[in-house]
Amino acid sequence: MAPRRALLLNPRQSAAARQTSSKCLDETSRLMARAAASPPLGLLTVAGLLPADWSLHLADQNARELTEDDWNAGDLVLISGYADQSEAQAELIAEARRRGKTTVVGGGWASAAPAAVQAAGADFVVVDEAELGLPLLLEQIESGAPGGIVRPSGNADVTLSPAPRFDLLDMSRYVMATVQFSRGCPFRCEFCDVIEKGIGGKTMRVKEIAQFLGELDALYASGWRGQVFIADDNFIGDRKPVRRLLPELAAWMRERDFPFTLMTEATINLALDEPLVEAMVAAGITRLFVGIESVDEPAIRSARKRQNLALPADEACRRLARAGIEVHAAVVLGFDGETAGAGARLLRFLDEAPVATVDFNFLYALPDAALTRRLADEGRLLSGRQPALPGVNFVPSRPRQEILDDALEFYAGAYDPGTLMERCWRQHRELATARLRRQSRPTADELRSFGHVLWRHGVRRSRRWSFWHHLADLASRRPAVIWSFLRALAHAETHIAIDRRLRPAWQTAFAEQASTGQGAG
């Protein structure tokens, strides 16, 4: 087809998301003088899929404001984002249409609600994976089709996915870079929509080792150094290719003197596979996002996350820490089977496990998840009605006021700066014993954030003497772990800032609900 000029746009996060979502790393970005958490990996991959003779221009609203030069750079506008970017996506669609440009929208919001995206004015809506949808889209554009929903079938062969076009962005504007080795997850957690959608799915799909290392080469060539998130749905979902990858990844990292600090996402049963854990640490994967969800066994069973029952959560985190992996946990309130005091039990878990930072959420029934179908069958889904709890769009199985009280108790204990610093120290005492652990040297912007951490914890806050004691203690055990300790505390500043903004608003809202009877069961 004839060459085209394409403008690829990543919409800004909503103000609410930046204020309350830890994934935005808003406060950490500010401390590092970076504009946003991470670049839009999906759009960078789409750019690699477009015809080589097209003129491409990519702009990220989270990193900077759009300019006239941006709008003048393309006639075809491609927009991709999640549901929490839907407001900005609608604004971009309207502006593109005002300027007479053809609009194509894909990504999370388009895949979950294509009719809503089309109603917002998009000419073409691409559902699920771009590797399958883009060829169909290009055929329709070439044939002169006026628009419509492009809905491919099946799952993409990720071995054919191109390297992301990191060269199209100023990577220095971000806290961490992102790459991907696999898609999909073999587990059947009831609340998860990843396994239901084409962009994830139940079938594991894995890139070739040379292909993945080529993507790291492209990232390295862009000048990036520092934190890199391997954005898989479950990195260990298919362990055989991971076992083949890790020795080659370790060699790649050693040859370049460990330019990246690698983080990924996996299920907690990883802790039972000691050789795999050791191979991950040797390859530089030293941070792990883990869905702990709950420490109430009936709640875990109701969520169908039985892989979390293979080992007590605190023991699993302890094994990972002693091997050299820093666990970043996620917990949830609102599961069926959960009982009063769940917040306090989660706090006890944090006291006993070597876990510093933790993401908290209320359970939410996502559109494509099995949980949503069950709740609808039971008449408990609050579709179209105001949620009774922040983020909870269904009638819970226990009194709402209990969940509210548990949430406030958890927040008060989990995100207190002094308590969080103590947890980080305990975690890094365990990490200091790891034989193979190695991370990248701090970048200039990370050092800047460390200065803020030293000022806040070492001068301004009440536990300043404990902070300096902990720093000296870690230095005596293993000096290199100090950088990891400060890096973790810099990330924790986002959680502290969210707590200070969110908890007072929750307390007011919860008190109003209690006074009107909405907090009753």
Short mmCIF file of C-alpha atoms in Angstrom, two decimals:
data_model
loop_
_atom_site.label_atom_id
_atom_site.label_comp_id
_atom_site.label_asym_id
_atom_site.label_seq_id
_atom_site.Cartn_x
_atom_site.Cartn_y
_atom_site.Cartn_z
CA MET A 1 0.00 0.00 0.00
CA ALA A 2 1.04 3.61 -0.48
CA PRO A 3 3.33 5.04 2.22
CA ARG A 4 1.54 6.95 4.94
CA ARG A 5 2.33 9.35 7.74
CA ALA A 6 1.22 7.86 11.06
CA LEU A 7 0.94 9.60 14.41
CA LEU A 8 0.94 7.17 17.37
CA LEU A 9 -0.47 8.59 20.61
CA ASN A 10 -0.35 7.30 24.18
CA PRO A 11 -3.15 9.11 26.13
CA ARG A 12 -2.49 10.66 29.50
CA GLN A 13 -3.49 8.82 32.64
CA SER A 14 -6.50 10.30 34.38
CA ALA A 15 -5.74 12.69 37.24
CA ALA A 16 -7.36 10.20 39.64
CA ALA A 17 -5.11 7.38 38.43
CA ARG A 18 -1.97 9.45 38.85
CA GLN A 19 -3.06 10.40 42.35
CA THR A 20 -4.15 6.96 43.55
CA SER A 21 -2.52 4.24 41.41
CA SER A 22 0.92 2.99 42.40
CA LYS A 23 1.57 1.77 38.84
CA CYS A 24 1.86 5.42 37.77
CA LEU A 25 4.82 5.87 40.17
CA ASP A 26 3.84 9.53 40.32
CA GLU A 27 5.85 10.59 43.39
CA THR A 28 8.82 8.40 42.44
CA SER A 29 8.85 9.97 38.98
CA ARG A 30 8.90 13.41 40.56
CA LEU A 31 11.83 12.52 42.83
CA MET A 32 13.78 11.24 39.82
CA ALA A 33 12.82 14.23 37.65
CA ARG A 34 11.23 11.79 35.21
CA ALA A 35 7.88 12.45 33.55
CA ALA A 36 6.22 9.02 33.73
CA ALA A 37 6.60 5.47 34.99
CA SER A 38 7.22 3.61 31.73
CA PRO A 39 6.92 4.02 27.96
CA PRO A 40 3.93 2.57 26.06
CA LEU A 41 5.26 -0.87 25.08
CA GLY A 42 2.14 -1.68 23.03
CA LEU A 43 2.50 1.36 20.81
CA LEU A 44 6.24 0.81 20.43
CA THR A 45 5.45 -2.71 19.23
CA VAL A 46 2.70 -1.44 16.88
CA ALA A 47 5.28 0.93 15.39
CA GLY A 48 7.47 -2.06 14.61
CA LEU A 49 4.54 -3.80 12.90
CA LEU A 50 3.71 -0.93 10.56
CA PRO A 51 5.14 -0.90 7.00
CA ALA A 52 8.81 0.03 6.88
CA ASP A 53 8.25 2.84 4.35
CA TRP A 54 5.75 4.68 6.54
CA SER A 55 6.73 7.89 8.33
CA LEU A 56 6.14 7.34 12.07
CA HIS A 57 5.89 9.83 14.91
CA LEU A 58 5.11 8.75 18.49
CA ALA A 59 4.02 11.07 21.30
CA ASP A 60 3.23 10.18 24.93
CA GLN A 61 0.94 12.59 26.77
CA ASN A 62 2.24 11.25 30.08
CA ALA A 63 5.74 12.45 29.20
CA ARG A 64 4.88 15.81 27.62
CA GLU A 65 2.07 17.89 26.15
CA LEU A 66 1.17 17.44 22.49
CA THR A 67 2.26 20.19 20.10
CA GLU A 68 1.19 21.37 16.66
CA ASP A 69 4.27 19.65 15.26
CA ASP A 70 2.96 16.36 16.69
CA TRP A 71 -0.44 16.78 15.06
CA ASN A 72 1.13 17.81 11.77
CA ALA A 73 3.34 14.70 11.72
CA GLY A 74 0.59 12.23 10.74
CA ASP A 75 -2.58 11.84 8.71
CA LEU A 76 -3.47 8.49 10.26
CA VAL A 77 -3.75 8.69 14.06
CA LEU A 78 -3.29 5.48 16.07
CA ILE A 79 -4.28 5.62 19.75
CA SER A 80 -3.82 2.89 22.36
CA GLY A 81 -4.62 2.89 26.05
CA TYR A 82 -6.38 1.24 28.98
CA ALA A 83 -9.77 2.00 30.52
CA ASP A 84 -8.25 4.47 33.00
CA GLN A 85 -7.12 6.47 29.96
CA SER A 86 -10.56 6.44 28.32
CA GLU A 87 -11.33 10.13 28.96
CA ALA A 88 -8.08 11.24 27.33
CA GLN A 89 -8.63 8.79 24.46
CA ALA A 90 -12.04 10.30 23.76
CA GLU A 91 -10.51 13.78 23.74
CA LEU A 92 -7.78 12.69 21.31
CA ILE A 93 -10.33 11.04 19.02
CA ALA A 94 -12.41 14.22 18.96
CA GLU A 95 -9.38 16.41 18.23
CA ALA A 96 -8.15 14.11 15.47
CA ARG A 97 -11.57 14.14 13.84
CA ARG A 98 -11.71 17.94 14.11
CA ARG A 99 -8.44 18.04 12.20
CA GLY A 100 -9.79 15.71 9.53
CA LYS A 101 -7.58 12.73 10.39
CA THR A 102 -8.49 9.04 10.28
CA THR A 103 -8.44 7.52 13.75
CA VAL A 104 -7.54 3.97 14.79
CA VAL A 105 -7.92 2.91 18.44
CA GLY A 106 -6.61 -0.31 19.99
CA GLY A 107 -5.39 -1.57 23.36
CA GLY A 108 -7.14 -2.39 26.62
CA TRP A 109 -10.14 -0.04 26.40
CA ALA A 110 -10.79 -0.88 22.75
CA SER A 111 -10.61 -4.61 23.46
CA ALA A 112 -12.92 -4.45 26.49
CA ALA A 113 -15.47 -1.95 25.12
CA PRO A 114 -15.17 -1.62 21.31
CA ALA A 115 -18.71 -0.25 20.92
CA ALA A 116 -17.99 2.54 23.42
CA VAL A 117 -14.77 3.45 21.58
CA GLN A 118 -16.64 3.49 18.28
CA ALA A 119 -19.35 5.68 19.85
CA ALA A 120 -16.59 8.08 20.95
CA GLY A 121 -15.89 8.70 17.26
CA ALA A 122 -13.07 6.32 16.33
CA ASP A 123 -13.06 5.34 12.67
CA PHE A 124 -11.46 1.94 13.25
CA VAL A 125 -11.38 -0.05 16.49
CA VAL A 126 -8.85 -2.90 16.69
CA VAL A 127 -9.72 -5.56 19.27
CA ASP A 128 -7.10 -7.70 21.04
CA GLU A 129 -3.61 -8.30 19.65
CA ALA A 130 -2.09 -5.91 17.13
CA GLU A 131 -0.08 -8.67 15.43
CA LEU A 132 -3.37 -10.14 14.18
CA GLY A 133 -5.47 -6.99 13.89
CA LEU A 134 -3.09 -4.67 12.04
CA PRO A 135 -2.88 -6.72 8.80
CA LEU A 136 -6.71 -6.76 8.66
CA LEU A 137 -6.79 -3.03 9.40
CA LEU A 138 -4.30 -2.23 6.64
CA GLU A 139 -6.36 -4.26 4.17
CA GLN A 140 -9.48 -2.30 5.08
CA ILE A 141 -7.69 1.04 4.81
CA GLU A 142 -6.24 0.07 1.42
CA SER A 143 -9.65 -0.98 0.14
CA GLY A 144 -11.15 2.36 1.16
CA ALA A 145 -13.37 1.02 3.94
CA PRO A 146 -14.93 3.88 5.94
CA GLY A 147 -14.23 2.26 9.31
CA GLY A 148 -15.53 -0.37 11.69
CA ILE A 149 -14.50 -2.83 14.40
CA VAL A 150 -11.57 -5.06 13.44
CA ARG A 151 -11.91 -8.28 15.42
CA PRO A 152 -9.34 -10.97 14.53
CA SER A 153 -9.60 -14.53 15.83
CA GLY A 154 -7.03 -16.75 17.50
CA ASN A 155 -3.82 -15.87 19.30
CA ALA A 156 -0.81 -14.13 17.79
CA ASP A 157 2.44 -15.96 17.17
CA VAL A 158 4.73 -13.83 19.33
CA THR A 159 7.82 -15.23 17.63
CA LEU A 160 6.82 -12.98 14.73
CA SER A 161 6.51 -9.85 16.88
CA PRO A 162 9.04 -7.12 16.03
CA ALA A 163 11.36 -5.41 18.45
CA PRO A 164 9.74 -2.33 20.02
CA ARG A 165 10.77 0.95 18.37
CA PHE A 166 12.52 2.49 21.37
CA ASP A 167 14.15 4.97 19.00
CA LEU A 168 10.83 6.81 18.59
CA LEU A 169 10.78 8.09 22.20
CA ASP A 170 13.01 10.03 24.53
CA MET A 171 13.58 7.17 26.95
CA SER A 172 15.21 9.45 29.50
CA ARG A 173 11.72 10.67 30.45
CA TYR A 174 10.80 7.38 32.16
CA VAL A 175 11.46 5.63 35.47
CA MET A 176 11.69 2.14 33.95
CA ALA A 177 11.68 0.55 30.52
CA THR A 178 9.49 -2.42 29.54
CA VAL A 179 10.01 -5.51 27.39
CA GLN A 180 8.10 -8.80 27.07
CA PHE A 181 9.15 -12.44 26.77
CA SER A 182 5.81 -14.27 26.94
CA ARG A 183 2.05 -13.79 26.94
CA GLY A 184 -0.65 -15.74 28.71
CA CYS A 185 -1.05 -17.60 32.00
CA PRO A 186 -1.96 -21.25 32.64
CA PHE A 187 -3.86 -20.55 35.87
CA ARG A 188 -7.58 -19.85 36.21
CA CYS A 189 -7.88 -17.17 38.92
CA GLU A 190 -11.53 -16.15 38.97
CA PHE A 191 -10.97 -12.40 39.22
CA CYS A 192 -8.40 -12.18 36.40
CA ASP A 193 -9.37 -11.09 32.89
CA VAL A 194 -5.94 -11.68 31.31
CA ILE A 195 -6.71 -15.36 30.68
CA GLU A 196 -10.00 -14.45 28.97
CA LYS A 197 -8.69 -11.95 26.42
CA GLY A 198 -6.78 -12.24 23.18
CA ILE A 199 -4.00 -9.98 24.46
CA GLY A 200 -3.20 -12.56 27.16
CA GLY A 201 -5.07 -15.82 27.00
CA LYS A 202 -4.90 -19.23 28.60
CA THR A 203 -2.29 -20.54 26.17
CA MET A 204 1.31 -19.58 26.92
CA ARG A 205 3.16 -18.08 23.97
CA VAL A 206 6.88 -17.47 24.22
CA LYS A 207 9.36 -15.53 22.07
CA GLU A 208 12.55 -17.03 20.71
CA ILE A 209 15.57 -16.45 22.92
CA ALA A 210 17.51 -14.63 20.18
CA GLN A 211 14.44 -12.50 19.50
CA PHE A 212 14.11 -11.44 23.14
CA LEU A 213 17.82 -10.73 23.51
CA GLY A 214 17.56 -8.69 20.30
CA GLU A 215 14.95 -6.53 22.02
CA LEU A 216 17.32 -6.01 24.93
CA ASP A 217 19.99 -5.08 22.37
CA ALA A 218 17.65 -2.45 20.93
CA LEU A 219 16.93 -1.11 24.41
CA TYR A 220 20.63 -1.04 25.27
CA ALA A 221 21.41 0.73 21.98
CA SER A 222 18.85 3.41 22.85
CA GLY A 223 21.12 4.40 25.73
CA TRP A 224 18.81 3.06 28.42
CA ARG A 225 20.38 1.98 31.71
CA GLY A 226 18.65 1.09 34.96
CA GLN A 227 15.31 -0.53 35.73
CA VAL A 228 13.59 -2.80 33.20
CA PHE A 229 10.25 -4.53 33.72
CA ILE A 230 9.72 -7.81 31.84
CA ALA A 231 5.98 -7.26 31.42
CA ASP A 232 4.77 -10.85 31.18
CA ASP A 233 1.41 -11.99 32.55
CA ASN A 234 3.27 -14.76 34.41
CA PHE A 235 6.97 -15.07 33.64
CA ILE A 236 7.07 -18.70 34.83
CA GLY A 237 3.81 -19.75 33.16
CA ASP A 238 5.84 -22.03 30.87
CA ARG A 239 9.03 -22.92 32.70
CA LYS A 240 10.83 -24.90 30.01
CA PRO A 241 11.60 -21.93 27.73
CA VAL A 242 12.39 -19.80 30.78
CA ARG A 243 15.00 -22.33 31.88
CA ARG A 244 16.54 -22.13 28.39
CA LEU A 245 16.47 -18.34 28.37
CA LEU A 246 18.02 -17.61 31.75
CA PRO A 247 21.62 -18.84 31.13
CA GLU A 248 21.78 -16.84 27.90
CA LEU A 249 20.25 -13.81 29.58
CA ALA A 250 22.84 -14.14 32.36
CA ALA A 251 25.64 -14.21 29.78
CA TRP A 252 24.16 -11.18 28.00
CA MET A 253 24.02 -9.25 31.30
CA ARG A 254 27.56 -10.21 32.34
CA GLU A 255 29.01 -9.18 28.97
CA ARG A 256 27.55 -5.69 29.44
CA ASP A 257 28.36 -5.43 33.16
CA PHE A 258 24.72 -5.70 34.26
CA PRO A 259 23.30 -2.53 32.66
CA PHE A 260 19.74 -3.31 33.81
CA THR A 261 17.99 -4.11 37.08
CA LEU A 262 15.34 -6.59 35.95
CA MET A 263 11.87 -7.02 37.43
CA THR A 264 9.04 -9.30 36.35
CA GLU A 265 5.73 -10.77 37.49
CA ALA A 266 5.17 -14.38 38.55
CA THR A 267 3.09 -16.57 40.82
CA ILE A 268 4.34 -17.16 44.35
CA ASN A 269 4.76 -20.92 43.83
CA LEU A 270 8.03 -19.97 42.11
CA ALA A 271 9.55 -20.18 45.60
CA LEU A 272 9.30 -24.00 45.46
CA ASP A 273 11.61 -24.18 42.42
CA GLU A 274 15.00 -23.32 43.91
CA PRO A 275 17.07 -23.96 40.72
CA LEU A 276 14.79 -21.67 38.71
CA VAL A 277 14.96 -18.95 41.37
CA GLU A 278 18.75 -19.19 41.44
CA ALA A 279 18.91 -18.97 37.63
CA MET A 280 16.67 -15.87 37.67
CA VAL A 281 18.90 -14.12 40.20
CA ALA A 282 22.03 -15.05 38.24
CA ALA A 283 20.42 -13.46 35.17
CA GLY A 284 19.77 -10.22 37.05
CA ILE A 285 16.04 -10.68 37.77
CA THR A 286 16.10 -9.44 41.34
CA ARG A 287 12.65 -7.86 41.79
CA LEU A 288 9.33 -9.68 41.53
CA PHE A 289 5.72 -8.52 41.52
CA VAL A 290 3.60 -11.20 43.21
CA GLY A 291 -0.15 -11.43 43.75
CA ILE A 292 -0.43 -12.53 47.39
CA GLU A 293 -4.08 -11.37 47.30
CA SER A 294 -5.13 -12.73 50.72
CA VAL A 295 -3.82 -14.78 53.63
CA ASP A 296 -7.31 -16.20 54.31
CA GLU A 297 -7.34 -19.71 52.82
CA PRO A 298 -11.12 -19.71 52.09
CA ALA A 299 -10.70 -16.44 50.19
CA ILE A 300 -7.85 -17.87 48.11
CA ARG A 301 -9.94 -20.96 47.33
CA SER A 302 -12.96 -18.87 46.34
CA ALA A 303 -10.71 -16.87 43.99
CA ARG A 304 -9.46 -20.16 42.47
CA LYS A 305 -5.86 -19.13 43.12
CA ARG A 306 -4.84 -22.47 44.55
CA GLN A 307 -1.21 -22.09 43.43
CA ASN A 308 -0.88 -19.70 46.39
CA LEU A 309 -1.64 -22.54 48.81
CA ALA A 310 1.44 -24.56 47.89
CA LEU A 311 3.47 -22.76 50.55
CA PRO A 312 2.61 -20.21 53.27
CA ALA A 313 2.98 -16.74 51.76
CA ASP A 314 5.46 -15.49 54.37
CA GLU A 315 7.69 -18.55 53.94
CA ALA A 316 7.58 -18.22 50.14
CA CYS A 317 8.64 -14.56 50.35
CA ARG A 318 11.41 -15.47 52.80
CA ARG A 319 12.81 -18.13 50.46
CA LEU A 320 12.78 -15.69 47.55
CA ALA A 321 14.49 -12.97 49.59
CA ARG A 322 17.25 -15.28 50.79
CA ALA A 323 17.86 -16.26 47.19
CA GLY A 324 18.11 -12.58 46.20
CA ILE A 325 14.64 -11.65 44.94
CA GLU A 326 12.91 -8.58 46.36
CA VAL A 327 9.16 -9.24 46.48
CA HIS A 328 6.67 -6.46 45.71
CA ALA A 329 3.29 -7.82 46.80
CA ALA A 330 -0.30 -7.11 45.86
CA VAL A 331 -3.18 -7.71 48.28
CA VAL A 332 -6.96 -7.46 47.90
CA LEU A 333 -9.97 -7.09 50.20
CA GLY A 334 -13.50 -8.17 49.28
CA PHE A 335 -13.18 -11.87 48.36
CA ASP A 336 -15.89 -14.36 49.22
CA GLY A 337 -14.68 -16.45 52.15
CA GLU A 338 -12.94 -13.49 53.74
CA THR A 339 -13.79 -12.81 57.40
CA ALA A 340 -13.57 -9.90 59.83
CA GLY A 341 -10.03 -8.91 60.71
CA ALA A 342 -8.64 -9.59 57.22
CA GLY A 343 -6.84 -6.23 57.26
CA ALA A 344 -5.07 -7.05 60.51
CA ARG A 345 -4.06 -10.47 59.19
CA LEU A 346 -2.55 -8.86 56.09
CA LEU A 347 -0.58 -6.53 58.36
CA ARG A 348 0.71 -9.51 60.35
CA PHE A 349 1.82 -11.06 57.08
CA LEU A 350 3.82 -7.92 56.30
CA ASP A 351 5.36 -8.02 59.77
CA GLU A 352 6.45 -11.64 59.33
CA ALA A 353 7.40 -11.74 55.64
CA PRO A 354 10.36 -9.91 54.08
CA VAL A 355 8.10 -7.65 51.99
CA ALA A 356 8.48 -3.87 51.97
CA THR A 357 6.20 -2.40 49.30
CA VAL A 358 2.67 -3.66 48.76
CA ASP A 359 -0.17 -2.61 46.43
CA PHE A 360 -3.66 -2.63 47.94
CA ASN A 361 -6.93 -2.93 46.00
CA PHE A 362 -10.56 -3.64 46.64
CA LEU A 363 -11.83 -6.58 44.60
CA TYR A 364 -13.37 -5.44 41.31
CA ALA A 365 -15.38 -7.56 38.86
CA LEU A 366 -13.70 -6.93 35.49
CA PRO A 367 -15.88 -7.15 32.36
CA ASP A 368 -14.37 -10.35 30.93
CA ALA A 369 -13.55 -12.19 34.17
CA ALA A 370 -15.20 -15.40 35.38
CA LEU A 371 -15.94 -13.60 38.66
CA THR A 372 -18.20 -11.17 36.82
CA ARG A 373 -20.20 -13.96 35.19
CA ARG A 374 -20.67 -15.70 38.54
CA LEU A 375 -21.74 -12.56 40.35
CA ALA A 376 -24.19 -11.74 37.56
CA ASP A 377 -25.70 -15.22 37.85
CA GLU A 378 -26.04 -14.72 41.61
CA GLY A 379 -27.65 -11.28 41.18
CA ARG A 380 -24.80 -9.58 43.05
CA LEU A 381 -23.34 -7.46 40.26
CA LEU A 382 -23.97 -3.72 40.62
CA SER A 383 -23.98 -3.09 36.88
CA GLY A 384 -24.90 0.50 36.14
CA ARG A 385 -25.21 1.37 39.83
CA GLN A 386 -22.91 3.34 42.10
CA PRO A 387 -20.44 0.98 43.83
CA ALA A 388 -20.97 0.73 47.58
CA LEU A 389 -17.20 0.64 48.14
CA PRO A 390 -14.38 2.38 46.26
CA GLY A 391 -13.72 0.08 43.31
CA VAL A 392 -16.16 -2.63 44.43
CA ASN A 393 -18.91 -3.09 41.84
CA PHE A 394 -20.79 -5.97 43.49
CA VAL A 395 -22.52 -6.96 46.73
CA PRO A 396 -19.82 -8.52 48.95
CA SER A 397 -20.36 -11.65 51.02
CA ARG A 398 -19.69 -9.94 54.36
CA PRO A 399 -20.83 -6.60 55.79
CA ARG A 400 -19.47 -3.70 53.83
CA GLN A 401 -18.54 -1.81 56.98
CA GLU A 402 -16.22 -4.66 58.00
CA ILE A 403 -14.38 -4.35 54.68
CA LEU A 404 -14.14 -0.58 55.10
CA ASP A 405 -12.75 -0.93 58.61
CA ASP A 406 -10.25 -3.58 57.49
CA ALA A 407 -9.11 -1.36 54.61
CA LEU A 408 -8.49 1.64 56.85
CA GLU A 409 -6.64 -0.47 59.42
CA PHE A 410 -4.46 -1.96 56.70
CA TYR A 411 -3.68 1.39 55.10
CA ALA A 412 -2.79 2.98 58.43
CA GLY A 413 -0.27 0.23 59.19
CA ALA A 414 1.07 -0.59 55.74
CA TYR A 415 2.00 2.88 54.49
CA ASP A 416 3.24 4.65 57.60
CA PRO A 417 6.71 5.92 56.50
CA GLY A 418 8.52 4.62 59.56
CA THR A 419 6.88 1.21 59.47
CA LEU A 420 7.51 0.90 55.75
CA MET A 421 11.18 1.81 56.24
CA GLU A 422 11.49 -0.87 58.95
CA ARG A 423 9.99 -3.48 56.61
CA CYS A 424 12.39 -2.45 53.87
CA TRP A 425 15.35 -2.87 56.23
CA ARG A 426 14.19 -6.33 57.34
CA GLN A 427 13.74 -7.33 53.71
CA HIS A 428 17.21 -6.16 52.75
CA ARG A 429 18.83 -7.94 55.70
CA GLU A 430 17.58 -11.14 54.04
CA LEU A 431 18.63 -9.96 50.57
CA ALA A 432 22.14 -9.21 51.86
CA THR A 433 22.70 -12.94 52.40
CA ALA A 434 22.05 -13.82 48.73
CA ARG A 435 25.14 -15.13 46.98
CA LEU A 436 24.41 -14.22 43.34
CA ARG A 437 22.40 -11.04 43.62
CA ARG A 438 23.55 -8.15 41.44
CA GLN A 439 21.78 -5.02 40.16
CA SER A 440 22.69 -2.20 37.82
CA ARG A 441 24.60 0.79 39.13
CA PRO A 442 22.33 3.71 40.03
CA THR A 443 21.67 6.19 37.26
CA ALA A 444 22.11 9.92 37.83
CA ASP A 445 18.36 10.38 38.27
CA GLU A 446 18.19 7.47 40.72
CA LEU A 447 20.96 9.09 42.74
CA ARG A 448 18.85 12.25 42.76
CA SER A 449 15.92 10.29 44.19
CA PHE A 450 18.22 8.70 46.78
CA GLY A 451 19.10 12.21 47.97
CA HIS A 452 15.41 12.84 48.60
CA VAL A 453 15.15 9.54 50.49
CA LEU A 454 18.14 10.41 52.67
CA TRP A 455 16.63 13.81 53.46
CA ARG A 456 13.14 12.51 54.21
CA HIS A 457 14.04 9.41 56.22
CA GLY A 458 17.38 10.60 57.62
CA VAL A 459 16.51 14.18 58.57
CA ARG A 460 12.81 15.08 58.47
CA ARG A 461 10.99 11.98 59.71
CA SER A 462 10.69 10.82 63.29
CA ARG A 463 12.60 7.54 62.92
CA ARG A 464 15.71 9.26 61.52
CA TRP A 465 18.09 7.55 63.95
CA SER A 466 16.67 4.14 63.07
CA PHE A 467 17.19 4.92 59.40
CA TRP A 468 20.89 5.70 59.86
CA HIS A 469 21.29 2.60 62.04
CA HIS A 470 19.69 0.45 59.33
CA LEU A 471 21.88 1.99 56.64
CA ALA A 472 25.01 1.24 58.68
CA ASP A 473 23.80 -2.26 59.44
CA LEU A 474 23.27 -3.06 55.75
CA ALA A 475 26.65 -1.54 54.86
CA SER A 476 28.33 -3.86 57.36
CA ARG A 477 26.57 -6.88 55.89
CA ARG A 478 26.88 -6.14 52.16
CA PRO A 479 27.56 -2.59 50.96
CA ALA A 480 26.08 -3.16 47.49
CA VAL A 481 22.64 -3.83 48.97
CA ILE A 482 22.41 -0.18 50.08
CA TRP A 483 21.57 0.87 46.51
CA SER A 484 18.73 -1.63 46.43
CA PHE A 485 17.52 -0.41 49.85
CA LEU A 486 17.42 3.22 48.69
CA ARG A 487 15.83 2.27 45.36
CA ALA A 488 13.05 0.43 47.19
CA LEU A 489 12.47 3.39 49.50
CA ALA A 490 12.29 5.74 46.50
CA HIS A 491 9.56 3.54 45.01
CA ALA A 492 7.84 3.45 48.40
CA GLU A 493 7.47 7.24 48.35
CA THR A 494 4.69 6.77 45.79
CA HIS A 495 2.78 4.54 48.23
CA ILE A 496 3.31 7.01 51.08
CA ALA A 497 2.02 9.89 48.94
CA ILE A 498 -1.05 7.87 47.88
CA ASP A 499 -1.82 7.03 51.51
CA ARG A 500 -1.69 10.69 52.50
CA ARG A 501 -4.07 11.64 49.71
CA LEU A 502 -6.42 8.67 49.82
CA ARG A 503 -6.96 7.69 53.44
CA PRO A 504 -8.50 10.98 54.62
CA ALA A 505 -10.90 10.92 51.67
CA TRP A 506 -11.81 7.30 52.47
CA GLN A 507 -12.40 8.09 56.12
CA THR A 508 -14.84 10.84 55.18
CA ALA A 509 -16.61 8.72 52.56
CA PHE A 510 -16.81 5.69 54.85
CA ALA A 511 -18.22 7.78 57.70
CA GLU A 512 -20.91 9.11 55.36
CA GLN A 513 -21.77 5.59 54.23
CA ALA A 514 -22.03 4.40 57.83
CA SER A 515 -24.32 7.31 58.77
CA THR A 516 -26.67 6.60 55.86
CA GLY A 517 -26.72 2.84 56.39
CA GLN A 518 -24.78 2.02 53.21
CA GLY A 519 -22.10 0.34 55.25
CA ALA A 520 -24.48 -2.32 56.53
CA GLY A 521 -24.38 -5.87 55.21
#
